[in-house]
């Protein structure tokens, strides 16, 4: 059992300047906090934090990390509080301890295997400081070492599974190969006890039988010495787990494996590695196809070595690994010893592809830095900034884009959950739907049958899924409204033209105007893609022809008379004009009066201005009164038929609109104008009342008919109180 004194001695071994008083205070605090608590083994609880601290001291870590190791279970398992730790040990140690505690609170779901990668990311994202992760890994290592004390096999298996799926890959990623290997071995023993026992037995047999390893090592040493090469030689059995995995992946029996024992020849220089390789191949028969040069092509995790398999001095097939001390350091400890190589071009280039190289670099900085400030700076993790990891109430892990809200969470489960999402609980508390979620949050969604998405939601969701869901719903809503409006437009127009039709007749429209269905026809009418006339031409051609004739033959038609300009009757005359305004001397310049902005289709009058041509006013314009005593300036004019019907020119109509203070009202208004093919030329907010804005808006339209259709669309908007033409 390790004692406090041993720990301090261990730390002093690599850090003379260690703050012994701090380590002692952390030890005493932890001892008091854990009191009489005991481990499953029956030992005092304190043994655990001491062992964890010792594992970290093996990695030569700083005082704060060692102190956190001693304190790591106090927040979770005792009455100690964050503030207490902060008062006694400072913010850094309190924060780190809290970080470890947060990691400890993560519970793993049943679907661990599928979600393992996300859990690993969650761990990295939540660690924030590499030291938090290191303490957690050391904690897990000691727990695995003492796992056999748990009586329930099921529990042991569950913990071993977690270790294999989460902690082994994490240790691998930060280059802690020794810890990784041990975690793997301990898990394997619990998960596959029979296979483990069988391999263990074979290894023991092999060792006893012929004492092969020391004999081979001795033979290799002699050969190297005879060639005048300075080298360390080691022989080490592979772990049962790595043997098992090789047997599985290559489908081999134990006896078929050549590399159960790895012999390592460790030299000073990289060049010497190749010389040693040449020597080995000279002396022993190489097994073809087994040579690998991981020096010029390192493995992704930074591993470098030469591997070859030969028939050894006693006729044994054996694998030989040749590497430098520095390469060996990486292979064994994963500590960033290889950063020595960053000056060497091949080394640094090869490392660029390594995803977690910065973590290893961090490890090195942690171990080498004397400057506490720089140390802290380097220890900060800023991983997975673009993602956030959260949990469902059942413990399922979900990955969302950073900045995600409960609404994003809801849409990620299912569109219907999103569409009916009424409120949310985050970590058990009611939270607004726009709350930004943090790593590790548990989110619960409360739905309501009566809830519907609203346009405001689009402003705070961040996931594509949520945005698409909301848009899809809102568009479908819009379509419903448009269908209603289009139906209305068509019915009114039909009444005006005395045309009867049934909905079935509209099927004839689908093909020529490329509409999906009758609803699409209505929507087209509402959006101004389609005009009633186009429809009547197909479903009631005789009626349209008749009304044309009626117009041409000047048959009185009350409806037509209202919509058409006055002026000298006569179809022929109407047709031979080429300019917009009829009744003027060709070449005379004309202006549209800004006061009334007359539109084609409206009754108009011309006023002669001396030297400035003619100004065209609407007949109802109030400004005309000013000319009442100058009848000679009045000109009888009318719009040409072309200008009424072709709509090639645009004219400005000025509106006064009362717009309610609804969210999205202005956008609904402008969208409606756009959909009716109008263009907003100018827009002023002229005043506001408690419930509405007064808006003056200039809209470009083609003619009076277009304008009136536009007015219909605007009037139908829920956000519009009143709308009227603004005349002067
Ligand atoms: Mn612990």
XYZ file of C-alpha atoms and ligand atoms in Angstrom:
729
model
C 0.000 0.000 0.000
C 1.416 3.305 -1.071
C 1.965 5.988 1.564
C 2.024 9.749 1.344
C 5.770 9.704 1.962
C 6.355 7.401 -1.002
C 4.342 9.687 -3.247
C 6.335 12.777 -2.299
C 9.595 10.899 -2.862
C 8.342 9.812 -6.249
C 7.463 13.390 -7.249
C 10.767 14.761 -5.987
C 12.437 12.248 -8.267
C 11.412 14.315 -11.301
C 10.527 17.697 -9.805
C 12.864 19.116 -7.179
C 10.792 22.252 -6.855
C 7.604 20.404 -5.975
C 5.341 22.156 -3.483
C 5.399 19.492 -0.783
C 3.153 21.557 1.471
C 0.459 21.649 -1.234
C 0.627 17.889 -1.785
C 0.413 17.348 1.964
C -2.565 19.678 2.336
C -4.401 17.903 -0.474
C -3.606 14.574 1.142
C -4.891 15.655 4.557
C -8.029 17.222 3.080
C -8.816 14.068 1.118
C -8.160 11.896 4.167
C -10.526 13.946 6.319
C -13.186 14.157 3.606
C -13.250 10.431 2.894
C -13.160 9.637 6.613
C -14.134 6.058 7.209
C -15.159 5.304 3.628
C -13.832 2.026 2.316
C -13.196 0.570 -1.096
C -14.835 -2.649 -2.290
C -11.553 -4.340 -1.347
C -12.104 -3.330 2.277
C -9.101 -0.991 2.229
C -9.421 2.601 3.419
C -10.778 4.761 0.580
C -7.724 7.025 0.709
C -5.641 4.301 -0.941
C -7.450 5.029 -4.195
C -6.588 8.754 -4.537
C -3.032 8.000 -3.473
C -2.656 5.317 -6.142
C -4.178 7.582 -8.773
C -1.722 10.316 -7.783
C 1.122 7.837 -8.072
C 0.065 6.780 -11.589
C 0.176 10.452 -12.589
C 3.515 10.952 -10.884
C 4.795 8.154 -13.131
C 3.879 10.453 -16.007
C 5.922 13.218 -14.320
C 2.986 15.588 -14.059
C 2.778 18.915 -12.269
C 1.794 19.575 -8.644
C -1.717 20.742 -9.504
C -2.459 17.472 -11.304
C -1.142 15.443 -8.368
C -3.213 17.502 -5.919
C -6.314 17.035 -8.106
C -5.644 13.296 -8.163
C -5.669 13.275 -4.359
C -8.868 15.339 -4.294
C -10.633 13.871 -7.324
C -13.394 11.985 -5.513
C -14.055 14.524 -2.756
C -16.687 16.558 -4.640
C -18.558 13.482 -5.816
C -18.399 11.242 -2.778
C -17.989 13.486 0.249
C -19.465 16.656 1.691
C -16.640 18.813 0.348
C -17.736 21.702 -1.873
C -16.225 23.554 -4.802
C -15.949 26.751 -2.759
C -14.104 24.948 -0.030
C -11.588 23.602 -2.525
C -11.251 27.041 -4.068
C -10.544 28.638 -0.689
C -8.002 26.043 0.303
C -6.305 25.224 -2.987
C -7.133 28.040 -5.381
C -9.304 28.267 -8.487
C -7.091 26.160 -10.753
C -7.196 23.056 -8.569
C -10.882 23.550 -7.718
C -11.766 23.864 -11.424
C -9.767 20.810 -12.385
C -11.353 18.772 -9.600
C -14.778 19.896 -10.704
C -13.870 18.942 -14.272
C -13.015 15.408 -13.190
C -16.258 15.248 -11.196
C -18.272 16.249 -14.270
C -16.664 13.474 -16.274
C -17.513 11.026 -13.507
C -21.167 11.952 -13.750
C -21.457 10.878 -17.365
C -23.487 7.711 -17.482
C -23.159 5.383 -20.405
C -26.179 4.155 -22.281
C -26.968 0.634 -23.359
C -26.044 1.394 -26.953
C -22.467 2.056 -25.937
C -20.807 0.302 -28.863
C -22.569 2.408 -31.511
C -22.092 5.606 -29.581
C -18.558 4.967 -28.362
C -16.975 7.493 -30.695
C -19.369 10.199 -29.536
C -18.665 9.398 -25.906
C -14.974 9.713 -26.557
C -15.547 13.092 -28.170
C -17.745 14.116 -25.265
C -14.940 13.244 -22.871
C -12.465 15.293 -24.824
C -14.906 18.171 -25.216
C -15.756 18.180 -21.533
C -12.213 17.799 -20.338
C -11.314 21.314 -21.440
C -8.004 20.854 -19.699
C -5.871 17.878 -20.683
C -5.070 17.280 -17.009
C -8.720 16.520 -16.290
C -8.584 13.717 -18.815
C -5.281 12.439 -17.448
C -6.676 12.237 -13.917
C -9.766 10.486 -15.236
C -7.652 7.922 -17.088
C -5.477 7.285 -14.035
C -8.655 6.965 -11.957
C -10.031 4.402 -14.376
C -6.736 2.515 -14.416
C -6.706 2.089 -10.664
C -10.379 1.124 -10.656
C -9.647 -1.510 -13.288
C -6.721 -2.828 -11.250
C -9.069 -3.351 -8.321
C -12.153 -4.390 -10.306
C -11.877 -8.039 -9.217
C -13.111 -6.952 -5.783
C -16.581 -6.391 -7.196
C -18.683 -9.438 -6.617
C -21.209 -9.022 -9.402
C -19.897 -10.328 -12.698
C -22.377 -8.230 -14.629
C -21.015 -5.051 -13.113
C -17.428 -6.067 -13.778
C -18.278 -6.797 -17.400
C -20.075 -3.502 -17.861
C -17.148 -1.508 -16.499
C -14.660 -3.524 -18.557
C -16.737 -2.891 -21.687
C -16.747 0.854 -21.015
C -13.010 0.767 -20.469
C -12.431 -1.065 -23.725
C -14.741 1.180 -25.765
C -14.029 4.579 -24.246
C -10.888 4.740 -22.150
C -8.561 2.496 -24.153
C -8.970 4.563 -27.354
C -8.642 7.806 -25.374
C -5.399 6.652 -23.772
C -4.218 5.616 -27.222
C -5.055 9.006 -28.677
C -3.113 10.959 -26.126
C -0.258 8.568 -26.553
C -0.352 6.926 -23.121
C 0.531 3.519 -24.554
C 1.481 1.934 -21.258
C -1.804 2.910 -19.645
C -3.644 1.870 -22.782
C -1.979 -1.532 -22.781
C -2.782 -2.169 -19.144
C -6.405 -1.039 -19.442
C -6.811 -3.266 -22.474
C -5.297 -6.248 -20.712
C -7.437 -5.840 -17.588
C -10.611 -5.461 -19.659
C -9.774 -8.426 -21.858
C -9.317 -10.597 -18.809
C -12.864 -9.820 -17.688
C -14.589 -9.799 -21.065
C -12.982 -12.977 -22.477
C -11.834 -14.884 -19.395
C -11.518 -18.255 -21.139
C -9.460 -17.018 -24.076
C -7.319 -14.982 -21.728
C -6.607 -17.973 -19.516
C -5.742 -20.186 -22.484
C -3.268 -17.693 -23.960
C -1.777 -16.995 -20.548
C -1.227 -20.699 -20.052
C 0.470 -21.096 -23.411
C 2.768 -18.174 -22.651
C 3.762 -19.678 -19.320
C 4.406 -23.079 -20.914
C 6.529 -21.503 -23.569
C 8.606 -19.663 -21.013
C 9.196 -22.720 -18.823
C 9.904 -25.143 -21.624
C 13.114 -23.850 -23.014
C 13.872 -20.545 -21.299
C 14.008 -19.238 -24.853
C 13.769 -15.494 -24.285
C 16.975 -15.005 -22.254
C 18.878 -17.325 -24.576
C 17.853 -15.391 -27.673
C 18.600 -12.075 -25.997
C 22.066 -13.305 -25.065
C 22.755 -14.574 -28.583
C 21.687 -11.245 -30.106
C 23.857 -9.282 -27.680
C 26.895 -11.340 -28.601
C 26.385 -10.906 -32.323
C 25.974 -7.148 -31.977
C 29.021 -6.826 -29.747
C 31.076 -8.896 -32.193
C 30.089 -6.462 -34.959
C 31.160 -3.575 -32.721
C 27.682 -2.086 -32.343
C 26.459 -0.509 -29.158
C 22.905 -1.617 -28.499
C 20.392 -2.618 -25.832
C 18.590 -5.895 -26.415
C 15.283 -6.803 -24.802
C 12.889 -9.662 -25.180
C 9.294 -9.107 -24.200
C 6.197 -11.171 -24.570
C 3.312 -9.517 -26.235
C 0.265 -9.056 -24.071
C -2.415 -11.767 -24.157
C -4.809 -9.234 -25.635
C -2.592 -8.323 -28.586
C -1.925 -12.022 -29.220
C -5.644 -12.739 -29.068
C -6.418 -9.917 -31.462
C -3.833 -11.098 -33.936
C -5.180 -14.653 -33.761
C -8.639 -13.315 -34.433
C -7.832 -10.891 -37.214
C -5.445 -13.224 -39.081
C -7.411 -16.338 -38.202
C -4.295 -18.055 -36.879
C -3.658 -20.622 -34.149
C -1.377 -19.742 -31.260
C 1.506 -21.821 -32.674
C 1.318 -20.120 -36.024
C 2.197 -16.755 -34.531
C 5.797 -15.699 -35.102
C 5.710 -12.665 -32.940
C 4.544 -13.758 -29.520
C 7.820 -12.468 -28.226
C 9.111 -9.171 -29.522
C 12.862 -8.808 -29.411
C 13.945 -5.214 -29.409
C 17.276 -3.819 -30.367
C 17.622 -0.240 -29.214
C 20.382 1.979 -30.558
C 21.451 5.623 -30.472
C 21.200 6.755 -34.073
C 18.583 6.301 -36.716
C 21.248 5.254 -39.249
C 22.399 2.503 -36.897
C 18.912 0.972 -37.073
C 19.482 0.135 -40.729
C 22.991 -1.211 -40.037
C 21.588 -3.490 -37.346
C 18.886 -4.631 -39.744
C 21.545 -5.537 -42.315
C 23.476 -7.494 -39.696
C 20.391 -9.426 -38.527
C 19.527 -10.348 -42.092
C 23.134 -11.489 -42.658
C 23.133 -13.805 -39.672
C 19.580 -15.126 -39.650
C 17.316 -16.207 -42.463
C 14.674 -13.564 -43.034
C 11.064 -14.638 -43.463
C 9.899 -13.022 -46.693
C 7.153 -10.426 -46.610
C 7.563 -9.572 -42.943
C 9.849 -6.553 -43.173
C 8.263 -3.203 -42.346
C 9.929 0.203 -42.238
C 7.954 2.345 -39.814
C 10.895 4.712 -39.550
C 10.521 6.279 -42.962
C 6.744 5.734 -42.841
C 5.642 6.096 -39.192
C 2.267 4.769 -38.060
C -0.511 7.309 -37.705
C -0.002 7.504 -33.947
C 3.647 8.424 -34.380
C 5.109 4.972 -33.825
C 8.485 4.449 -35.456
C 10.511 1.241 -35.708
C 11.944 -1.330 -38.137
C 10.208 -4.711 -37.965
C 11.493 -7.940 -39.402
C 10.870 -11.642 -38.811
C 13.675 -14.207 -39.022
C 14.477 -17.806 -38.198
C 16.312 -17.253 -34.919
C 19.448 -18.748 -33.371
C 17.520 -21.821 -32.080
C 15.462 -22.396 -35.203
C 12.692 -20.293 -33.678
C 10.626 -17.911 -35.758
C 10.917 -14.508 -34.129
C 10.144 -10.865 -34.689
C 12.852 -8.268 -34.208
C 12.089 -4.587 -33.721
C 14.901 -2.116 -34.222
C 14.575 1.482 -33.049
C 16.339 4.357 -31.353
C 15.941 5.257 -27.685
C 13.733 8.155 -28.613
C 11.498 5.998 -30.776
C 11.368 3.488 -27.978
C 10.281 6.197 -25.563
C 7.338 7.062 -27.785
C 6.387 3.437 -28.237
C 6.489 2.825 -24.509
C 5.258 6.013 -22.923
C 3.743 7.949 -25.737
C 5.155 11.056 -24.138
C 6.112 13.407 -26.815
C 9.674 12.298 -26.960
C 9.466 12.239 -30.710
C 9.053 15.987 -30.827
C 12.776 15.959 -30.669
C 12.345 14.919 -34.256
C 10.354 17.876 -35.283
C 13.545 19.378 -36.665
C 14.050 16.385 -38.867
C 12.090 16.905 -42.046
C 10.840 13.357 -42.422
C 9.737 13.166 -38.809
C 7.707 16.343 -38.777
C 6.192 15.766 -42.195
C 5.090 12.323 -41.184
C 3.471 13.685 -38.054
C 1.301 16.138 -39.892
C -1.252 13.461 -40.620
C -1.610 12.599 -36.979
C -4.963 13.764 -35.773
C -4.063 14.090 -32.132
C -0.526 15.275 -32.446
C -1.356 18.477 -30.618
C -2.377 16.412 -27.619
C 0.960 14.720 -27.542
C 2.647 18.030 -28.009
C 0.647 19.263 -25.070
C 1.881 16.359 -22.992
C 5.411 17.367 -23.711
C 4.786 20.980 -22.845
C 3.138 19.899 -19.639
C 6.201 17.975 -18.668
C 8.799 20.475 -19.701
C 7.385 23.865 -18.944
C 8.727 25.664 -15.886
C 6.508 28.668 -16.387
C 3.169 28.107 -14.623
C 1.400 30.668 -16.820
C 2.515 29.099 -20.050
C 1.756 25.736 -18.549
C -1.853 26.657 -17.858
C -2.243 28.220 -21.286
C -1.079 25.036 -22.947
C -3.225 22.771 -20.858
C -6.455 24.291 -22.145
C -8.277 22.106 -24.575
C -10.428 23.646 -27.206
C -11.768 20.580 -28.867
C -14.899 19.949 -30.828
C -15.842 23.585 -30.690
C -18.286 23.043 -33.491
C -20.254 20.364 -31.677
C -22.162 19.968 -28.449
C -22.915 16.617 -26.803
C -26.151 16.241 -24.876
C -28.268 13.491 -23.394
C -31.889 12.421 -23.630
C -33.696 11.596 -20.367
C -32.996 7.922 -21.106
C -29.284 8.669 -21.359
C -28.982 8.473 -25.133
C -26.198 10.662 -26.382
C -26.897 13.139 -29.145
C -24.439 15.255 -31.095
C -25.686 18.668 -32.206
C -24.008 21.706 -33.756
C -22.531 24.115 -31.216
C -25.066 26.702 -30.074
C -27.904 24.196 -30.408
C -31.087 24.788 -28.421
C -33.712 22.427 -26.978
C -35.645 23.035 -30.202
C -32.741 21.690 -32.281
C -32.698 18.719 -29.937
C -36.442 18.175 -30.480
C -36.181 18.334 -34.272
C -33.218 15.985 -34.147
C -35.390 13.348 -32.483
C -38.248 13.739 -34.953
C -39.851 16.490 -37.011
C -43.152 15.953 -35.245
C -41.508 16.360 -31.841
C -39.994 19.608 -33.106
C -43.239 20.876 -34.621
C -45.154 20.321 -31.387
C -42.356 21.289 -28.996
C -43.894 23.476 -26.339
C -41.263 23.684 -23.632
C -38.127 21.979 -22.417
C -36.321 20.936 -19.291
C -32.554 21.193 -19.207
C -30.951 19.229 -16.381
C -34.390 18.894 -14.793
C -35.261 22.588 -14.884
C -37.660 24.403 -17.183
C -35.649 26.337 -19.767
C -36.640 28.630 -22.651
C -36.601 26.977 -26.067
C -33.846 29.335 -27.148
C -31.451 28.213 -24.364
C -28.005 27.327 -25.720
C -27.107 23.794 -24.645
C -23.819 22.831 -23.012
C -21.849 19.626 -23.168
C -23.344 16.958 -20.938
C -26.727 18.664 -20.531
C -29.695 16.395 -20.203
C -32.628 17.615 -22.258
C -36.268 16.712 -21.937
C -38.844 17.929 -24.463
C -42.450 18.627 -23.567
C -44.808 18.579 -26.530
C -48.355 19.808 -26.948
C -50.910 18.887 -29.563
C -51.784 22.560 -29.907
C -48.253 23.819 -30.440
C -47.219 24.911 -33.942
C -43.918 26.237 -35.311
C -43.706 29.991 -35.672
C -41.389 32.092 -37.833
C -39.554 33.373 -34.725
C -38.161 29.881 -34.176
C -36.029 30.221 -37.276
C -34.084 32.975 -35.579
C -32.520 30.808 -32.894
C -32.261 27.248 -34.163
C -28.845 26.282 -35.547
C -29.260 22.789 -36.983
C -30.178 22.276 -40.620
C -32.701 19.684 -39.545
C -34.604 22.094 -37.322
C -34.500 24.908 -39.857
C -35.750 22.643 -42.632
C -38.521 21.296 -40.406
C -39.752 24.750 -39.443
C -39.573 26.052 -43.016
C -41.418 23.066 -44.367
C -44.218 23.585 -41.888
C -44.458 27.331 -42.486
C -44.497 26.864 -46.232
C -47.332 24.368 -45.970
C -49.230 26.888 -43.855
C -48.619 29.621 -46.387
C -49.856 27.346 -49.100
C -53.133 26.752 -47.270
C -53.698 30.479 -47.086
C -52.776 30.985 -50.696
C -55.174 28.300 -51.823
C -57.973 30.090 -50.008
C -57.039 33.436 -51.510
C -56.645 32.051 -55.030
C -60.054 30.431 -54.848
C -61.499 33.764 -53.815
C -59.801 35.650 -56.640
C -61.072 33.214 -59.222
C -64.620 33.179 -57.904
C -64.840 36.967 -57.899
C -63.415 37.256 -61.385
C -65.848 34.622 -62.641
C -68.781 36.476 -61.137
C -67.607 39.660 -62.784
C -67.401 37.933 -66.147
C -70.566 35.908 -65.547
C -68.690 32.705 -66.038
C -69.749 29.494 -64.347
C -67.269 26.768 -63.649
C -66.756 23.814 -61.409
C -63.504 22.795 -59.719
C -63.325 19.862 -62.108
C -62.955 22.274 -65.023
C -59.674 23.412 -63.522
C -58.084 20.059 -64.365
C -57.757 21.436 -67.869
C -55.404 24.114 -66.528
C -52.908 21.681 -65.042
C -51.093 20.708 -68.192
C -50.815 23.998 -70.102
C -49.695 25.904 -67.004
C -47.648 23.094 -65.449
C -49.579 22.924 -62.196
C -49.356 19.886 -59.938
C -52.991 19.953 -58.871
C -55.965 22.263 -58.489
C -54.515 23.627 -55.228
C -51.466 24.620 -57.174
C -53.704 26.510 -59.622
C -55.232 28.456 -56.732
C -51.808 29.132 -55.233
C -50.674 30.359 -58.642
C -53.545 32.810 -58.740
C -52.708 34.085 -55.280
C -49.036 34.480 -56.135
C -49.820 36.192 -59.434
C -48.243 33.402 -61.481
C -51.632 32.864 -63.101
C -54.398 35.247 -64.066
C -58.127 34.540 -64.078
C -58.265 35.443 -67.750
C -55.783 32.735 -68.657
C -57.956 30.248 -66.865
C -61.208 31.447 -68.426
C -59.666 31.243 -71.876
C -59.316 27.528 -71.341
C -62.371 26.625 -69.318
C -64.821 29.103 -70.907
C -63.436 30.212 -74.273
C -66.849 31.246 -75.608
C -67.463 33.529 -72.669
C -64.090 35.196 -73.081
C -64.639 35.614 -76.797
C -68.088 37.033 -76.142
C -66.803 39.550 -73.689
C -64.077 40.584 -76.111
C -66.697 41.090 -78.765
C -68.896 42.934 -76.371
C -66.047 45.275 -75.690
C -65.217 45.656 -79.341
C -68.834 46.163 -80.330
C -69.352 48.583 -77.502
C -72.140 46.517 -76.127
C -72.745 48.013 -72.771
C -71.511 45.926 -70.053
C -71.732 47.427 -66.621
C -68.784 45.567 -65.175
C -66.529 46.427 -68.067
C -67.533 50.050 -67.970
C -66.401 50.344 -64.396
C -62.983 48.946 -65.133
C -62.327 50.587 -68.436
C -61.463 54.162 -69.142
C -63.941 56.541 -70.527
C -63.176 58.384 -73.685
C -64.454 58.346 -77.137
C -65.927 54.935 -77.755
C -64.964 52.991 -80.821
C -62.954 49.800 -81.037
C -61.107 50.814 -84.136
C -59.736 53.957 -82.630
C -58.603 52.084 -79.570
C -56.541 49.691 -81.600
C -54.509 52.056 -83.749
C -52.758 53.931 -81.031
C -49.140 53.207 -80.330
C -48.406 55.433 -77.385
C -49.492 54.953 -73.817
C -51.785 57.956 -73.753
C -54.288 58.642 -76.449
C -55.559 62.086 -77.265
C -52.253 63.918 -77.382
C -50.289 65.495 -80.162
C -47.513 63.033 -81.015
C -44.164 64.105 -79.615
C -45.492 66.119 -76.712
C -43.769 65.338 -73.436
C -45.892 63.851 -70.697
C -45.414 63.498 -66.942
C -47.254 61.367 -64.474
C -48.539 63.470 -61.605
C -46.737 62.566 -58.398
C -49.771 63.493 -56.321
C -52.064 60.769 -57.599
C -49.824 58.435 -59.611
C -52.459 57.333 -62.110
C -52.379 53.749 -63.297
C -53.269 52.340 -66.681
C -56.916 51.428 -66.469
C -57.802 54.426 -64.361
C -59.745 57.372 -65.684
C -57.306 60.168 -66.380
C -57.140 63.740 -67.467
C -54.299 65.796 -68.953
C -53.296 69.266 -67.770
C -51.325 71.430 -70.156
C -48.322 73.098 -68.556
C -46.827 76.016 -70.388
C -43.508 74.873 -71.730
C -43.566 71.616 -69.789
C -45.832 69.388 -71.819
C -48.743 67.594 -70.228
C -49.194 66.228 -66.728
C -51.457 63.236 -66.381
C -53.682 63.131 -63.287
C -56.229 60.637 -62.112
C -59.719 61.991 -62.644
C -60.429 61.999 -58.951
C -57.262 63.889 -58.005
C -57.920 66.719 -55.565
C -55.246 68.881 -57.153
C -57.389 69.237 -60.245
C -59.580 71.676 -58.347
C -56.768 74.194 -58.622
C -57.329 74.312 -62.390
C -61.112 74.600 -62.195
C -61.006 78.165 -63.516
C -58.695 77.273 -66.413
C -60.797 74.792 -68.460
C -58.609 75.498 -71.502
C -55.740 73.624 -69.836
C -57.776 70.409 -69.573
C -57.080 67.746 -72.187
C -59.276 64.717 -72.735
C -56.941 61.723 -72.699
C -57.148 58.012 -72.040
C -54.747 55.100 -71.687
C -54.040 53.171 -74.814
C -55.351 49.624 -74.869
C -51.773 48.339 -75.170
C -50.609 50.071 -72.051
C -53.544 48.621 -70.177
C -53.042 45.090 -71.318
C -49.418 44.430 -72.092
C -48.171 45.761 -68.789
C -44.754 46.416 -70.253
C -44.217 49.627 -68.330
C -44.359 49.968 -64.592
C -46.266 52.662 -62.726
C -46.081 53.636 -59.115
C -49.029 53.289 -56.785
C -48.756 54.833 -53.343
C -50.425 53.006 -50.456
C -51.111 53.766 -46.854
C -51.069 50.596 -44.761
C -51.760 50.027 -41.093
C -49.559 47.102 -40.139
C -50.131 45.387 -36.796
C -47.192 44.776 -34.460
C -47.117 41.066 -35.257
C -43.794 39.259 -35.358
C -42.811 39.005 -38.971
C -45.571 41.405 -40.101
C -43.341 43.516 -42.295
C -41.852 40.450 -43.870
C -45.315 38.974 -44.524
C -46.314 42.248 -46.161
C -43.289 42.516 -48.426
C -43.541 38.837 -49.321
C -47.177 39.304 -50.315
C -46.256 42.252 -52.538
C -43.489 40.229 -54.069
C -45.758 37.260 -54.638
C -48.248 39.519 -56.388
C -45.436 40.587 -58.724
C -45.248 44.051 -57.289
C -42.023 45.808 -56.455
C -41.611 48.052 -53.445
C -39.985 51.239 -54.674
C -40.108 53.096 -51.391
C -41.313 52.511 -47.869
C -41.679 54.894 -44.924
C -42.933 54.312 -41.443
C -44.933 57.476 -40.944
C -46.127 56.864 -37.433
C -47.008 54.268 -34.906
C -49.974 53.633 -32.684
C -49.954 51.192 -29.754
C -50.898 48.280 -31.977
C -49.892 49.236 -35.502
C -47.416 51.019 -37.740
C -48.579 53.513 -40.332
C -46.706 52.769 -43.457
C -46.479 54.698 -46.682
C -45.406 52.447 -49.448
C -44.743 53.010 -53.143
C -45.332 49.914 -55.204
C -44.559 49.470 -58.854
C -47.405 47.809 -60.739
C -48.325 47.205 -64.349
C -51.807 48.610 -64.431
C -54.996 49.112 -62.492
C -55.992 45.460 -62.687
C -52.635 44.416 -61.328
C -52.926 47.035 -58.633
C -56.350 45.855 -57.564
C -55.222 42.275 -57.393
C -52.345 43.425 -55.250
C -54.715 45.267 -52.948
C -56.733 42.078 -52.599
C -53.668 40.129 -51.591
C -52.589 42.796 -49.092
C -56.065 43.084 -47.586
C -56.149 39.340 -47.003
C -53.041 39.488 -44.791
C -53.690 38.964 -41.096
C -51.094 41.540 -40.202
C -52.780 44.302 -42.192
C -55.414 46.451 -40.533
C -56.353 48.851 -43.294
C -54.927 49.601 -46.683
C -55.839 52.441 -48.976
C -54.641 54.224 -52.040
C -52.834 57.412 -51.163
C -53.887 60.231 -53.404
C -51.924 63.400 -52.780
Mn -11.841 7.767 -8.307
